[in-house]
Each structure stands twice: as structure tokens, then as C-alpha cells.
Coordinates of C-alpha atoms and ligand atoms in Angstrom, one line a residue:
M1 CA 9.7 -21.0 -9.2
I2 CA 11.8 -17.8 -9.3
V3 CA 10.0 -14.5 -10.3
L4 CA 11.5 -11.1 -11.0
G5 CA 9.2 -8.2 -10.1
I6 CA 9.4 -4.5 -11.1
E7 CA 7.6 -1.7 -9.2
T8 CA 7.6 1.8 -10.8
S9 CA 4.0 3.0 -10.2
C10 CA 5.0 6.1 -8.1
D11 CA 8.2 7.4 -6.6
E12 CA 10.1 4.2 -5.8
T13 CA 12.1 2.3 -8.4
S14 CA 12.2 -1.2 -7.1
V15 CA 13.2 -4.6 -8.4
A16 CA 13.0 -7.9 -6.5
I17 CA 13.7 -11.6 -7.2
V18 CA 11.5 -13.9 -5.1
E19 CA 11.6 -17.7 -5.0
K20 CA 8.8 -20.1 -4.0
R21 CA 9.9 -23.7 -3.7
E22 CA 7.3 -26.4 -4.3
N23 CA 8.0 -28.2 -1.0
E24 CA 7.9 -24.9 1.0
K25 CA 4.9 -23.0 2.2
F26 CA 6.4 -19.5 2.0
G27 CA 8.4 -17.3 -0.4
R28 CA 11.9 -16.2 0.1
V29 CA 13.3 -12.9 -1.1
L30 CA 16.5 -13.6 -3.0
S31 CA 17.1 -9.9 -3.5
E32 CA 15.3 -6.6 -3.5
I33 CA 16.8 -3.2 -4.5
T34 CA 14.6 -0.2 -3.9
L35 CA 15.6 3.3 -4.9
S36 CA 13.5 6.0 -3.3
Q37 CA 13.0 9.3 -5.2
I38 CA 11.9 11.1 -2.1
E39 CA 14.8 13.6 -2.1
K40 CA 14.1 14.5 -5.7
H41 CA 10.4 15.3 -5.1
K42 CA 10.8 16.9 -1.6
K43 CA 11.1 20.5 -2.7
F44 CA 7.9 20.2 -4.7
G45 CA 5.8 19.0 -1.8
G46 CA 4.6 15.9 -3.6
V47 CA 5.5 13.5 -6.5
V48 CA 6.0 15.3 -9.8
P49 CA 5.0 12.7 -12.5
E50 CA 7.4 13.8 -15.2
L51 CA 10.3 13.8 -12.8
A52 CA 9.3 10.4 -11.5
S53 CA 9.3 8.9 -15.0
R54 CA 12.8 10.3 -15.8
E55 CA 14.2 8.9 -12.6
H56 CA 12.7 5.4 -13.2
S57 CA 14.0 5.5 -16.8
S58 CA 17.5 6.4 -15.8
S59 CA 17.9 4.0 -12.9
L60 CA 15.8 0.9 -13.8
N61 CA 18.5 -0.9 -15.8
R62 CA 21.1 -0.4 -13.2
I63 CA 18.8 -1.7 -10.4
I64 CA 17.8 -4.8 -12.4
C65 CA 21.5 -5.7 -12.9
K66 CA 22.2 -5.1 -9.2
A67 CA 19.2 -7.2 -8.1
I68 CA 20.2 -10.1 -10.4
A69 CA 23.8 -10.0 -9.1
K70 CA 22.7 -9.9 -5.4
S71 CA 20.3 -12.8 -5.9
N72 CA 23.0 -15.2 -7.1
T73 CA 20.7 -16.2 -10.0
S74 CA 21.0 -15.4 -13.7
L75 CA 18.3 -14.1 -16.0
N76 CA 18.1 -17.6 -17.6
E77 CA 16.9 -19.1 -14.3
I78 CA 14.0 -16.6 -13.9
D79 CA 10.7 -18.4 -14.6
A80 CA 8.5 -15.2 -15.1
F81 CA 8.9 -11.5 -15.4
S82 CA 6.3 -9.3 -13.6
A83 CA 5.6 -5.6 -13.3
T84 CA 3.0 -3.3 -11.9
L85 CA 0.5 -2.5 -14.6
G86 CA -1.5 -0.1 -12.5
P87 CA -2.9 1.8 -10.8
G88 CA -0.3 4.6 -10.7
L89 CA 1.4 7.2 -12.8
L90 CA 1.3 6.3 -16.5
G91 CA 5.0 7.3 -17.3
G92 CA 6.4 5.0 -14.5
L93 CA 4.0 2.2 -15.3
L94 CA 5.1 2.3 -19.0
I95 CA 8.8 2.1 -18.1
G96 CA 8.5 -0.8 -15.7
S97 CA 6.0 -2.9 -17.7
N98 CA 7.8 -2.4 -21.0
Y99 CA 11.0 -3.6 -19.4
A100 CA 9.3 -6.7 -18.0
K101 CA 7.7 -7.4 -21.4
T102 CA 11.0 -7.1 -23.2
L103 CA 12.7 -9.5 -20.8
S104 CA 9.8 -11.9 -21.2
L105 CA 10.2 -11.8 -25.0
A106 CA 14.0 -12.1 -24.9
Y107 CA 14.0 -15.1 -22.5
N108 CA 10.7 -16.7 -23.7
K109 CA 9.1 -16.7 -20.2
P110 CA 5.6 -15.4 -19.2
F111 CA 5.0 -11.8 -18.5
I112 CA 2.7 -11.2 -15.5
A113 CA 0.9 -7.9 -15.1
V114 CA 0.3 -7.1 -11.4
N115 CA -2.2 -4.8 -9.8
H116 CA -0.3 -2.7 -7.3
L117 CA -3.0 -2.8 -4.6
Q118 CA -3.2 -6.6 -5.0
G119 CA 0.5 -6.7 -4.3
H120 CA 0.1 -4.6 -1.1
I121 CA -2.6 -7.0 0.2
L122 CA -1.1 -10.4 -0.9
V123 CA 2.5 -9.8 0.3
T124 CA 1.4 -10.6 3.9
R125 CA 0.9 -14.2 2.7
M126 CA 4.5 -14.5 1.6
N127 CA 5.7 -15.5 5.1
K128 CA 2.5 -16.1 7.1
E129 CA -0.3 -18.6 6.6
I130 CA -3.4 -16.5 6.0
N131 CA -6.5 -18.3 4.6
F132 CA -9.0 -16.7 2.3
P133 CA -11.5 -15.1 2.9
F134 CA -10.0 -12.3 5.0
L135 CA -10.9 -8.8 5.7
C136 CA -8.4 -6.0 4.7
L137 CA -8.0 -2.3 5.3
L138 CA -5.8 -0.9 2.5
V139 CA -4.5 2.6 3.4
S140 CA -1.9 4.1 1.0
G141 CA -1.1 7.4 -0.6
G142 CA -3.6 6.8 -3.4
H143 CA -6.2 4.5 -1.9
T144 CA -8.3 3.9 1.2
Q145 CA -10.5 0.8 1.0
I146 CA -12.1 -1.8 3.3
L147 CA -12.5 -5.1 1.4
I148 CA -13.0 -8.8 1.6
A149 CA -10.4 -10.8 -0.2
E150 CA -12.3 -14.0 -1.3
K151 CA -9.4 -15.3 -3.4
Y152 CA -6.0 -14.1 -4.6
N153 CA -7.9 -12.4 -7.5
D154 CA -11.3 -11.8 -6.1
F155 CA -11.9 -8.7 -3.9
Q156 CA -15.2 -7.3 -2.7
I157 CA -15.0 -3.6 -1.8
L158 CA -17.1 -2.8 1.3
G159 CA -16.2 0.9 1.5
E160 CA -13.7 3.5 0.3
T161 CA -12.8 7.1 0.6
L162 CA -15.0 9.5 -1.2
D163 CA -12.3 12.1 -1.6
D164 CA -8.6 12.1 -0.4
A165 CA -6.8 8.9 0.4
L166 CA -5.6 8.6 4.0
G167 CA -1.9 8.9 3.1
E168 CA -2.7 11.9 0.9
A169 CA -4.5 13.5 3.8
F170 CA -1.4 12.9 6.1
D171 CA 0.8 14.4 3.3
K172 CA -1.4 17.5 2.9
V173 CA -1.7 18.2 6.6
A174 CA 2.1 17.9 6.9
K175 CA 2.5 20.4 4.0
L176 CA 0.1 22.8 5.7
L177 CA 2.3 22.6 8.8
G178 CA 5.3 23.4 6.5
Y179 CA 6.9 20.0 6.3
S180 CA 8.0 18.1 3.2
Y181 CA 6.8 15.0 1.5
P182 CA 6.0 12.3 2.7
G183 CA 4.1 13.7 5.6
G184 CA 2.8 10.6 7.2
P185 CA 5.9 9.7 9.2
I186 CA 6.4 13.4 10.2
I187 CA 2.8 13.7 11.6
E188 CA 3.2 10.5 13.5
K189 CA 6.5 11.7 15.1
L190 CA 4.9 15.1 15.9
A191 CA 1.8 13.5 17.4
K192 CA 4.0 11.4 19.7
K193 CA 5.5 14.5 21.2
D194 CA 2.2 16.1 22.2
K195 CA 2.2 17.0 25.8
K196 CA -0.4 19.8 25.9
K197 CA -3.4 17.8 24.8
I198 CA -5.2 20.8 23.3
D199 CA -8.5 19.8 21.8
F200 CA -9.0 21.5 18.4
K201 CA -12.3 19.9 17.9
L202 CA -11.6 18.5 14.4
P203 CA -14.5 16.8 12.7
K204 CA -14.8 13.0 12.2
P205 CA -16.6 12.9 8.8
L206 CA -19.1 10.2 8.0
I207 CA -18.6 8.7 11.4
N208 CA -22.4 8.3 11.9
T209 CA -23.3 7.0 8.5
D210 CA -24.4 3.4 8.0
D211 CA -21.9 2.7 5.1
M212 CA -18.2 1.9 5.4
N213 CA -17.0 4.9 3.4
F214 CA -14.5 7.6 4.5
S215 CA -14.0 11.2 3.8
F216 CA -10.7 12.9 4.8
S217 CA -10.7 16.2 2.9
G218 CA -12.9 17.9 5.5
I219 CA -10.5 17.1 8.4
K220 CA -7.7 18.6 6.3
T221 CA -9.7 21.8 5.7
A222 CA -10.5 22.0 9.4
V223 CA -6.7 21.8 10.1
R224 CA -6.2 24.7 7.6
M225 CA -8.8 26.8 9.4
V226 CA -7.1 26.2 12.8
L227 CA -3.8 27.3 11.2
D228 CA -5.4 30.4 9.7
N229 CA -6.8 31.4 13.1
S230 CA -3.7 32.9 14.9
F231 CA -2.2 29.5 15.4
E232 CA 1.0 29.2 17.4
K233 CA 3.7 27.0 16.1
K234 CA 4.4 25.6 19.6
N235 CA 1.0 23.9 19.5
E236 CA 1.7 21.9 16.3
A237 CA 2.3 18.6 18.1
S238 CA -1.2 18.8 19.6
L239 CA -2.7 19.6 16.2
A240 CA -0.9 16.6 14.6
K241 CA -2.2 14.4 17.4
N242 CA -5.7 15.7 16.9
F243 CA -5.5 14.9 13.2
Q244 CA -4.1 11.4 13.8
D245 CA -6.8 10.8 16.5
S246 CA -9.7 11.9 14.2
V247 CA -8.7 9.8 11.2
T248 CA -8.0 6.8 13.4
E249 CA -11.4 7.1 15.0
C250 CA -13.0 7.1 11.5
L251 CA -11.0 4.0 10.6
L252 CA -12.0 2.2 13.9
V253 CA -15.7 2.9 13.5
K254 CA -15.9 1.7 9.9
C255 CA -13.6 -1.3 10.4
E256 CA -15.8 -2.4 13.4
K257 CA -18.8 -2.3 11.1
A258 CA -16.9 -4.3 8.5
M259 CA -15.8 -6.9 11.1
K260 CA -19.3 -7.4 12.3
L261 CA -20.5 -8.0 8.7
F262 CA -17.5 -10.3 8.0
K263 CA -18.0 -12.4 11.1
K264 CA -21.7 -12.8 10.4
K265 CA -20.9 -14.2 7.0
F266 CA -17.7 -16.2 7.7
N267 CA -17.8 -16.6 11.5
S268 CA -14.1 -15.9 12.1
G269 CA -11.0 -14.9 10.2
S270 CA -8.1 -12.5 9.9
F271 CA -7.9 -8.7 9.5
I272 CA -5.0 -7.4 7.4
L273 CA -3.8 -3.8 7.6
A274 CA -1.9 -3.0 4.3
G275 CA -0.4 -0.1 2.4
G276 CA 2.0 2.7 3.3
V277 CA -0.1 4.1 6.2
A278 CA 0.1 0.7 7.8
S279 CA 3.6 1.8 8.9
N280 CA 1.9 4.1 11.5
N281 CA 2.4 2.6 14.9
Y282 CA -0.6 4.4 16.5
I283 CA -3.0 3.2 13.8
R284 CA -1.5 -0.3 14.1
K285 CA -2.0 -0.3 17.9
K286 CA -5.6 0.9 17.8
L287 CA -6.6 -1.6 15.1
K288 CA -4.9 -4.4 16.9
Q289 CA -7.0 -3.5 20.0
L290 CA -10.1 -3.5 17.9
C291 CA -9.3 -7.0 16.5
Y292 CA -8.8 -8.3 20.0
K293 CA -12.2 -6.9 21.0
M294 CA -13.8 -8.4 17.9
S295 CA -11.9 -11.8 18.2
M296 CA -10.2 -11.4 14.8
E297 CA -6.6 -12.1 14.1
F298 CA -4.7 -8.9 13.4
I299 CA -2.0 -9.1 10.7
V300 CA 0.2 -6.4 9.4
P301 CA 3.2 -6.8 6.9
E302 CA 6.7 -6.2 8.1
Q303 CA 7.4 -2.4 8.0
K304 CA 9.6 -2.7 4.9
F305 CA 6.8 -4.4 3.0
C306 CA 4.2 -1.7 3.9
M307 CA 5.8 0.9 1.7
D308 CA 6.0 0.4 -2.1
N309 CA 8.4 -2.4 -3.0
A310 CA 8.9 -4.9 -5.8
T311 CA 8.8 -7.9 -3.5
M312 CA 5.0 -7.6 -3.3
I313 CA 4.8 -7.5 -7.1
A314 CA 6.9 -10.6 -7.6
W315 CA 4.9 -12.4 -4.8
A316 CA 1.5 -11.5 -6.3
A317 CA 2.8 -12.8 -9.6
I318 CA 3.8 -16.1 -7.9
E319 CA 0.3 -16.4 -6.4
R320 CA -1.1 -15.9 -9.8
L321 CA 1.3 -18.5 -11.4
Q322 CA 0.3 -21.0 -8.7
N323 CA -3.3 -20.7 -9.8
S324 CA -2.8 -20.4 -13.6
K325 CA 0.4 -20.9 -15.5
K326 CA -0.5 -18.6 -18.3
G327 CA 1.2 -15.2 -18.7
D328 CA -0.5 -12.0 -19.9
N329 CA -0.7 -10.8 -23.5
L330 CA 2.2 -8.4 -24.3
E331 CA -0.3 -6.1 -26.0
I332 CA -2.0 -5.0 -22.8
S333 CA -1.3 -1.4 -21.8
P334 CA -0.7 0.1 -18.3
R335 CA -3.8 1.1 -16.4
P336 CA -3.5 4.4 -14.4
R337 CA -6.8 3.4 -12.8
W338 CA -7.4 -0.3 -12.1
P339 CA -9.9 -1.1 -9.4
L340 CA -9.4 -4.3 -7.4
D341 CA -13.0 -5.4 -8.0
N342 CA -12.4 -5.4 -11.7
L343 CA -9.1 -7.2 -12.2
C344 CA -9.9 -8.8 -15.6
L345 CA -7.5 -7.6 -18.2
K346 CA -9.7 -8.1 -21.3
Ligands
KG4_1 O1 1.7 2.5 -0.2 P1 2.6 3.7 -0.3 O2 4.1 3.5 -0.1 O3 2.5 4.3 -1.8 C1 1.2 4.3 -2.4 O4 0.9 3.3 -3.0 O5 0.6 5.3 -2.3 O6 2.1 4.8 0.7 C2 2.6 6.0 0.8 C3 1.8 6.8 1.8 C4 2.2 8.3 1.8 O7 1.1 9.1 1.7 C5 2.9 8.4 3.2 O8 2.7 9.7 3.8 C6 2.1 7.4 4.0 O9 2.0 6.3 3.1 N1 2.8 7.0 5.2 C7 2.3 7.2 6.5 C8 3.3 6.7 7.3 N2 4.4 6.2 6.6 C9 4.0 6.4 5.3 N3 1.2 7.7 6.9 C10 1.0 7.8 8.2 N4 1.9 7.4 9.1 C11 3.1 6.9 8.7 N5 4.0 6.4 9.6
ZN2 ZN1 1.5 1.6 -2.8

């Protein structure tokens, strides 16, 4: 089975062609072309939706042609066309999904509408055997959730952020420090340089509550207050480290709760860290240690599959096709909001 995937939900225009052979366990990426719009949005301090749509619109056709050429396949050999239907920015979702629908009509092959978050989670299964159910922490620019994946299309959310997503909090703190978007990698780099170990006493919101929810906007406000209080630039590495430590501590406490619950129910299993923030090496290291303590297998996608990419979309479509051969109705519209625990498209 060969599937073409399109990802245009935010600021990456990405197209991938992924193959899954019947006699093989895993998928192989025949090609992936990803064009990041970061440079275009940098000066605005975040993604500008209208600008993102224009960029997707002007580059998607070229990227599809390049991906086809690189894969050594032809459009005739593609078995299904898939695209992100949501969640994300409406303009980009419309451009990507309409292109996939058009190809599906022209070549008389199924159209598969993919949930972006499902893509982030399932892509780990493309080249590693991971059985359901598994526990997952999804941390991206738009979402922060702890969930149990029961099946490829059945997710139970145990907890989530009540305000900012974790990636968003990293981006906002970087912006407060005067850095450009995306802030996550910049904060991580700064934190690594911290030698002074100053304690700014940042809060760890919801750390003592029984639930598995998060709240990151208070930490960001606390950072702003530190900055407003005759802050010296030379101490910024310490502040970045304090921020990274505080949010990581929140993740660890809530994930430990989730692991206890998961193990009570299923005895053992895997813990998957997914989404853009999963690129953070400090967060990876700390969660890996927690998994070791809790006797759970720690799994994180390759760095290149943590950030937005079309391989994860094509792979999620393959998992779907392996379970049901039917494509989606071409009448369905993009969903800027599309929660993982309500994937039904009717
Ligand atoms: O999953 P993703 O590529 O896009 C969304 O679906 O949102 O995640 C992007 C987010 C951004 O907020 C970015 O700052 C964050 O992931 N991020 C990081 C790191 N690399 C990317 N956050 C913390 N540390 C990093 N190394
Ligand atoms: Zn994403």
C-alpha cells in the first residue's frame, strides 16, 4: 500500500509518500518534502494565519511534484490520498485537504482525512512495534494532553492543559526574553548554558491537585514579573532553566499519576512522548528516568518526526486503511477543533 500525505495545519507545508508492504511489519518513507515557513513568521513573533495560508497555497503544488519525483512512484501507483483535516488553522487545512480530495477524485482512490494529533501519536508505530493500549504524553504548540491510546482510533484523555499548551508557553517565554519564534529550541539552548543556578522561585501550578491537568500560563506570568523587576540580561540562562525545570516538574508529577493508573488497569506497557516539545532533550531525559522508575518502556519518535511532518499523516492513513478500507466522504469540511476523544466524522 502506498499513501500520499499532506500536512498544512500550521506553518509547515509537508508532503510525504509512505509505503507499507503486506509482508513487512513497518512502514518506509519513500519521500518527504517539508518546507518550513519559520523565516516568514519570525518577525511577527508567532504564526500569522493569513500569511501561512498564502505560503501553503503558493508552494503545495511544487512540493507534491517534488515528493512524487523523489519517491520514484507515479500518481497512478498511489493507493490513497490523505491530508490533515484538523485541528489547526482553517486556511491551511482547506488548502491541503482540498488538494488531497481533488487527487482522490482524479485518480479514483480513497481520500483519508487525518487528525493531526493522531498522526503525532501513531507515527512512532511506523518503525517500532508498540502494542495498544499505551500511555502517551502529547506536547505540541497547540496541545498538551495525557492519554491512553486503546486502539488506532480510540483515545481516552486523562488530563490536559487548562490554558496554554506547553509549546506555546515555551514560545511566549522566549518572546518575553526577546527571542523569535519558535521559542522552544532557544529556551532549551539557553537553559543548558546556565551556570549561576539562580532560583527565581517560579510556581508549579496544579502540582498538588489530584487530577492530571496542567496550567502553564501562570508560570509565564511569573517569568514576566521577574523580567519587570530590574532583571539583568546576564541572568537569562538561569531564568530559562528555572522555566524549563518548573514545567518539567509539572509533567513528571502528572505523568507519574497517569502511569500508576495505567499500570493498575493494564499491568505493564509503553509510554510515548509525542509532539514538537518531545524534541526537548531535557524533558526526554527526565521522562525516560521516570519510566525506568515506573517500569514502563519509554518511546519517543525520531527527532524529525516530533515536529510537524506529512509522514505522520500518511502513516496514520495507512493504519486507518489497514483497519477499514473505506475512504472518507469528500463532503466533509476541515475541523479547526477536532478532539482526539471524538474522532467520528459524522
Ligand atoms: O508539534 P509541533 O511541530 O506543532 C504543533 O502541532 O503545534 O510543535 C511546535 C512546538 C512549538 O511551540 C515549539 O516551540 C515547540 O514545539 N518545540 C520545543 C522544542 N522544539 C520545538 N519546545 C521545547 N523544546 C524544544 N527543543
Ligand atoms: Zn503538530
